[in-house]
JSON list of C-alpha atoms in Angstrom, two decimals:
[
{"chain": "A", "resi": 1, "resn": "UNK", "atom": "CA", "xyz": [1.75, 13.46, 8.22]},
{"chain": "A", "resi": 2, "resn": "UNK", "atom": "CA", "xyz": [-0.12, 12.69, 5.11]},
{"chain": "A", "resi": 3, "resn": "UNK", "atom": "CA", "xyz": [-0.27, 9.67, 2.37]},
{"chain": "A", "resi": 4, "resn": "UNK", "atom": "CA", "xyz": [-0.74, 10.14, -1.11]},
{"chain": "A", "resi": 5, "resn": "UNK", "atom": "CA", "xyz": [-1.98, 7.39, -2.94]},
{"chain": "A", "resi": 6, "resn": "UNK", "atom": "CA", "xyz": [-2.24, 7.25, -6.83]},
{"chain": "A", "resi": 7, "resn": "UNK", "atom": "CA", "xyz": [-2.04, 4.66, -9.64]},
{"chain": "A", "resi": 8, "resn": "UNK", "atom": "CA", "xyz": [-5.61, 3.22, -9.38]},
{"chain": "A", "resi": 9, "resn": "UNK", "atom": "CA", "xyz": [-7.83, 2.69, -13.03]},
{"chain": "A", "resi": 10, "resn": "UNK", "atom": "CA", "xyz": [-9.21, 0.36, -15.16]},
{"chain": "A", "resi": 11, "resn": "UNK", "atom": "CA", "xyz": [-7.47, -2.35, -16.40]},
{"chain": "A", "resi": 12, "resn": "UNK", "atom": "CA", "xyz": [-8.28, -5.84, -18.14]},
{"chain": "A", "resi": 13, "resn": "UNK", "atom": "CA", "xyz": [-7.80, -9.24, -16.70]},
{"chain": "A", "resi": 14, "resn": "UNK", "atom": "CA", "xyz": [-4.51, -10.13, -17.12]},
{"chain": "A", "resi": 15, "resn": "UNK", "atom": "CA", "xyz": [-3.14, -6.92, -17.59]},
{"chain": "A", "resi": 16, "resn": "UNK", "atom": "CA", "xyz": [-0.87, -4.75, -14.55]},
{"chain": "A", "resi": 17, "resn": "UNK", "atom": "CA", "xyz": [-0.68, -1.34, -12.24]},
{"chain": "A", "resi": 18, "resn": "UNK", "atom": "CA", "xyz": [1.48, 0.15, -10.24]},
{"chain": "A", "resi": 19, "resn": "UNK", "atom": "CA", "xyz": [0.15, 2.03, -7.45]},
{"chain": "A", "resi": 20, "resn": "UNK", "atom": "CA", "xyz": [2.48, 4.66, -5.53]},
{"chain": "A", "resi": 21, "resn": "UNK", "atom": "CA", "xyz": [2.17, 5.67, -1.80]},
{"chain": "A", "resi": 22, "resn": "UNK", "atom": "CA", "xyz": [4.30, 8.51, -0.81]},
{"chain": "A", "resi": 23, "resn": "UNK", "atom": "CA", "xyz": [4.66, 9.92, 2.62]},
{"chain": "A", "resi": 24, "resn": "UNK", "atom": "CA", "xyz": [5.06, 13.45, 3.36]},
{"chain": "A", "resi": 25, "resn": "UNK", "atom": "CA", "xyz": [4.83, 16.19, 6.80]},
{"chain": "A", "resi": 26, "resn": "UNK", "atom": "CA", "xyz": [6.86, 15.99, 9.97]},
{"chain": "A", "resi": 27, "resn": "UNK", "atom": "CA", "xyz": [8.45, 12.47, 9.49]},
{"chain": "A", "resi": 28, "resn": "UNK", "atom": "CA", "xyz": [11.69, 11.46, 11.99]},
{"chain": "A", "resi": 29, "resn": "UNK", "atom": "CA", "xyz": [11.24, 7.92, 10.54]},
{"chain": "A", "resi": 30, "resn": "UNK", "atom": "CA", "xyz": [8.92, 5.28, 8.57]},
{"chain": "A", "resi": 31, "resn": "UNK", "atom": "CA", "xyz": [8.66, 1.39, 10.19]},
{"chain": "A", "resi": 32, "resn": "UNK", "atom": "CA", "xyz": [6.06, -0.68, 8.25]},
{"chain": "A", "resi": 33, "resn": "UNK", "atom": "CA", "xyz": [4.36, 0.61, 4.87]},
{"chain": "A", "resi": 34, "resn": "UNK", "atom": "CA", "xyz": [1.30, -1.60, 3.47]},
{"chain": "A", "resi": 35, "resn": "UNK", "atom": "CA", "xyz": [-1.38, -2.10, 1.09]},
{"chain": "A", "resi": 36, "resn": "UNK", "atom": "CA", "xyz": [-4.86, -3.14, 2.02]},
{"chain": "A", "resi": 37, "resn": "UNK", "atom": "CA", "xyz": [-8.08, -3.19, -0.40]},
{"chain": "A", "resi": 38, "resn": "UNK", "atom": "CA", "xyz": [-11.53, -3.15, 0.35]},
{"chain": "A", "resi": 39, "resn": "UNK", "atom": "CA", "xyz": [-13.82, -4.92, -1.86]},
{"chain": "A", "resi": 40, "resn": "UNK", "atom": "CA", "xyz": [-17.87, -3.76, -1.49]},
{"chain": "A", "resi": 41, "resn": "UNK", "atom": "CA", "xyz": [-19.63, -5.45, 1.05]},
{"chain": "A", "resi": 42, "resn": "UNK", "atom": "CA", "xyz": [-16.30, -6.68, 2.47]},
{"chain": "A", "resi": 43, "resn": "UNK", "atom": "CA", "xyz": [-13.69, -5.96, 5.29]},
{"chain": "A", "resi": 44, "resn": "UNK", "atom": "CA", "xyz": [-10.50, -4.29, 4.42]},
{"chain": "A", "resi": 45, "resn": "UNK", "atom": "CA", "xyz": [-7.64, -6.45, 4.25]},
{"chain": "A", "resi": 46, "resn": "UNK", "atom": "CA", "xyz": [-4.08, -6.83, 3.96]},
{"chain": "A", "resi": 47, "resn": "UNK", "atom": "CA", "xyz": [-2.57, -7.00, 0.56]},
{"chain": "A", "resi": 48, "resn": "UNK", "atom": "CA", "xyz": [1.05, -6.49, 1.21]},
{"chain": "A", "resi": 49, "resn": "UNK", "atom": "CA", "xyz": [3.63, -4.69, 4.10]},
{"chain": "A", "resi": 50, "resn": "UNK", "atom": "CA", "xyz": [6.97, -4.22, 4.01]},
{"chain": "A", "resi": 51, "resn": "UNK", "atom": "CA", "xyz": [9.06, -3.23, 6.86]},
{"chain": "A", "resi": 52, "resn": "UNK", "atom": "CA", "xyz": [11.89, -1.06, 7.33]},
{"chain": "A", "resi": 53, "resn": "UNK", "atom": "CA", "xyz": [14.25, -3.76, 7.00]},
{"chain": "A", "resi": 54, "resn": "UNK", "atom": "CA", "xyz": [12.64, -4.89, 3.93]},
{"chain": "A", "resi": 55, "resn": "UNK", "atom": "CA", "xyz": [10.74, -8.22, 5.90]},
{"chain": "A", "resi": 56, "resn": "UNK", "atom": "CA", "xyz": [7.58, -8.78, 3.40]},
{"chain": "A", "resi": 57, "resn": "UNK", "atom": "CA", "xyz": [4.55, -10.41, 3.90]},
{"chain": "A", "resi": 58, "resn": "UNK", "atom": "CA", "xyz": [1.59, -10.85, 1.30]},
{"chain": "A", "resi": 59, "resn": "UNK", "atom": "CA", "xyz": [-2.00, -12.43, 1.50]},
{"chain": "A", "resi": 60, "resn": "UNK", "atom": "CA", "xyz": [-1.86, -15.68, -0.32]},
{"chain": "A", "resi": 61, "resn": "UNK", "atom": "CA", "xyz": [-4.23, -14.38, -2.93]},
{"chain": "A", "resi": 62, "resn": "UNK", "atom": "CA", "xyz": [-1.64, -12.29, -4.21]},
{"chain": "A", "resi": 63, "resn": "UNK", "atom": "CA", "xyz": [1.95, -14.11, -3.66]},
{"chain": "A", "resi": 64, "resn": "UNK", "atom": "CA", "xyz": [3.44, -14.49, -6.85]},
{"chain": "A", "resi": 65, "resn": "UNK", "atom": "CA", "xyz": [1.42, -11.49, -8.87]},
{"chain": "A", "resi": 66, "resn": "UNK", "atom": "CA", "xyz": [2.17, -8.55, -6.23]},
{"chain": "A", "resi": 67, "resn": "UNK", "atom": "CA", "xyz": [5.10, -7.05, -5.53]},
{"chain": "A", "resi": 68, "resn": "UNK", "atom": "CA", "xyz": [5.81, -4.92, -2.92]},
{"chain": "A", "resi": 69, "resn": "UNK", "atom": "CA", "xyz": [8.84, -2.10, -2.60]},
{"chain": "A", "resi": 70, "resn": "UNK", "atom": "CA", "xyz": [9.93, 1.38, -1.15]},
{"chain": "A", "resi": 71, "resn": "UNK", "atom": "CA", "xyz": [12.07, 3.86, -1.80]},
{"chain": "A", "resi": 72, "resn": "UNK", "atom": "CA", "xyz": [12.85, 5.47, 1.93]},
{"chain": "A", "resi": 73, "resn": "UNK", "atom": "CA", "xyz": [14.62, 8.46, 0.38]},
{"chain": "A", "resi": 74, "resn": "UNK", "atom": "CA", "xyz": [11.06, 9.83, -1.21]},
{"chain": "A", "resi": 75, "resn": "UNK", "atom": "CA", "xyz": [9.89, 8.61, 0.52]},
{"chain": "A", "resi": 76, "resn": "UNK", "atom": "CA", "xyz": [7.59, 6.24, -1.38]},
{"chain": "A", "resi": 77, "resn": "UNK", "atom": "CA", "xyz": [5.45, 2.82, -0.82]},
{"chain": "A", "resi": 78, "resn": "UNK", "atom": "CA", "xyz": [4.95, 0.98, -3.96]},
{"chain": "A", "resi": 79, "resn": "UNK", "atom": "CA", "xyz": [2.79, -2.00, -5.32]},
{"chain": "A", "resi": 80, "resn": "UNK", "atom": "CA", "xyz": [3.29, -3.63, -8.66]},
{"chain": "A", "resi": 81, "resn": "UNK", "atom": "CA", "xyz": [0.14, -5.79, -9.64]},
{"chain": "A", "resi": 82, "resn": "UNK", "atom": "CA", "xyz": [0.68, -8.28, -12.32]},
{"chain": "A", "resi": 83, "resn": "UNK", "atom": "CA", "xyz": [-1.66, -11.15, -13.99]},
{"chain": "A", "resi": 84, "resn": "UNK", "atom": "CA", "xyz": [-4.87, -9.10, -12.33]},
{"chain": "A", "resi": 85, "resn": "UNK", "atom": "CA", "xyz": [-8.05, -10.98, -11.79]},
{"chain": "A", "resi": 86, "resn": "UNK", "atom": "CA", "xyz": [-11.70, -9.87, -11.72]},
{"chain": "A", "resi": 87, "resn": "UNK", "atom": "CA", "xyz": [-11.97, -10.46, -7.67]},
{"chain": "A", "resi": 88, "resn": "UNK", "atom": "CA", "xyz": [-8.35, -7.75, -7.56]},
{"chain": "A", "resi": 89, "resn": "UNK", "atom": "CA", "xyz": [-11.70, -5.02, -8.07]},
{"chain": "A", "resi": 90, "resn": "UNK", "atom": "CA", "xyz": [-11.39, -2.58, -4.64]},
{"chain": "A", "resi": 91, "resn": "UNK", "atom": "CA", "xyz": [-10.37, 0.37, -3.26]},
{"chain": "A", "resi": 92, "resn": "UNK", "atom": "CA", "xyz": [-6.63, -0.22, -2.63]},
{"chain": "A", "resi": 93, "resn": "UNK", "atom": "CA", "xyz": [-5.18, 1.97, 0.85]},
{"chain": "A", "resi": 94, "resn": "UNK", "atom": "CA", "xyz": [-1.68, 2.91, 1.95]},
{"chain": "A", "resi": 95, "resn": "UNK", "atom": "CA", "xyz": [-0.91, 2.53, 5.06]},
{"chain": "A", "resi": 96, "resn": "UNK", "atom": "CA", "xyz": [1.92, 3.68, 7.20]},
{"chain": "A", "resi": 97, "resn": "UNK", "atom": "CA", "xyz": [3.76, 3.49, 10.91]},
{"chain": "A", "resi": 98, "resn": "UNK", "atom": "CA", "xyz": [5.31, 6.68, 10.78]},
{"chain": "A", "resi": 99, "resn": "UNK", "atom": "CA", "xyz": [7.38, 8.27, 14.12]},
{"chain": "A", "resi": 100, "resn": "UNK", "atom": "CA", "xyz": [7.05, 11.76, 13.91]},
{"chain": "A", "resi": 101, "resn": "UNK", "atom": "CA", "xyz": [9.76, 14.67, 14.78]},
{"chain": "A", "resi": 102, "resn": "UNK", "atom": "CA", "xyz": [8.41, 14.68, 18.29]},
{"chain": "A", "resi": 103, "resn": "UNK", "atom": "CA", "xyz": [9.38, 10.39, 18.63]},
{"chain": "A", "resi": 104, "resn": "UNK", "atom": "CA", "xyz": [5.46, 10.08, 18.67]},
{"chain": "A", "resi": 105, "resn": "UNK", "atom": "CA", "xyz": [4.59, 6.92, 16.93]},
{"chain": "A", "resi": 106, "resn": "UNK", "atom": "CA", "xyz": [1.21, 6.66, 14.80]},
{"chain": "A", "resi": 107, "resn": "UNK", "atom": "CA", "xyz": [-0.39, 4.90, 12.04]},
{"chain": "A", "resi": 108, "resn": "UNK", "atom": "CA", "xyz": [-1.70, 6.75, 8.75]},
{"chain": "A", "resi": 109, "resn": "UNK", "atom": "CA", "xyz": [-3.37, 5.97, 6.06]},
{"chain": "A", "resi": 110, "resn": "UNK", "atom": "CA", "xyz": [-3.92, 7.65, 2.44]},
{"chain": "A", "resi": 111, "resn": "UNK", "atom": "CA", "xyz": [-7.16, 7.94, 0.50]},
{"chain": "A", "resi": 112, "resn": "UNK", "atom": "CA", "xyz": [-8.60, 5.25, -1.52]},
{"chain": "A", "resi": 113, "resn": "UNK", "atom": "CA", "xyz": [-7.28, 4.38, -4.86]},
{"chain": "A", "resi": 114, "resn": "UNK", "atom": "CA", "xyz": [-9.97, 2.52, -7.05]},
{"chain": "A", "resi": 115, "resn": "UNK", "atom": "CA", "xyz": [-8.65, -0.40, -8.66]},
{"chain": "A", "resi": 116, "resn": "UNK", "atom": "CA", "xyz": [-11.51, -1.98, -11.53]},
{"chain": "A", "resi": 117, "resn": "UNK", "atom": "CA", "xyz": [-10.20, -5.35, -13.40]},
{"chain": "A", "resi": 118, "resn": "UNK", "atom": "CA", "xyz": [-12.86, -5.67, -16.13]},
{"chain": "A", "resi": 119, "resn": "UNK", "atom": "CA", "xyz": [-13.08, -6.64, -19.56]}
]
């Protein structure tokens, strides 16, 4: 099972991305898909998950500017960032609980995206 992760750049305060997670391999079936970031110097965190039934939960620094969604036929993890913010700067991960064809569960993760909110 991999993750691809994409959508990561530059961007201004204020402005938006949309970063893309998409799942691929020997997938029976996808539970929980999330975003965590990793600022340097700090601990990863959570950004957003969503489950398979569509139960979200965000860190309070981004409720109300992030938006998290999936598309299970791709199938594809997404996170639209509005109204970004200086302290937004990390490397932004994809993360997934993924039960494989075998009904082995595990959890993945994709490389890095960098996400840089500067002026």
């Amino acid at each position: 099972v991999q993750l691809q992760a994409s959508g990561g750049g530059l961007v201004q305060p204020g402005g938006s991305l949309r970063l893309s997670c998409t799942a691929s391999g020997s997938i029976f079936s996808i539970n929980d898909m999330g975003w965590y970031r990793q600022a340097p110097g700090k601990q990863r965190e959570l950004v957003a998950r969503i489950t398979s039934g569509n139960f979200i939960n965000y860190a309070e620094s981004v409720k109300g500017r992030f938006t998290i969604s999936r598309d299970n036929a791709k199938p594809t993890a997404y996170l639209r960032m509005n109204s970004l913010k200086p302290t937004d700067t990390a490397v932004y991960y994809c993360n997934a609980g993924v039960i494989d064809y075998y009904r082995d569960y595990d959890t993945y993760w994709g490389q890095g995206t960098q996400v840089t909110v500067s002026s």
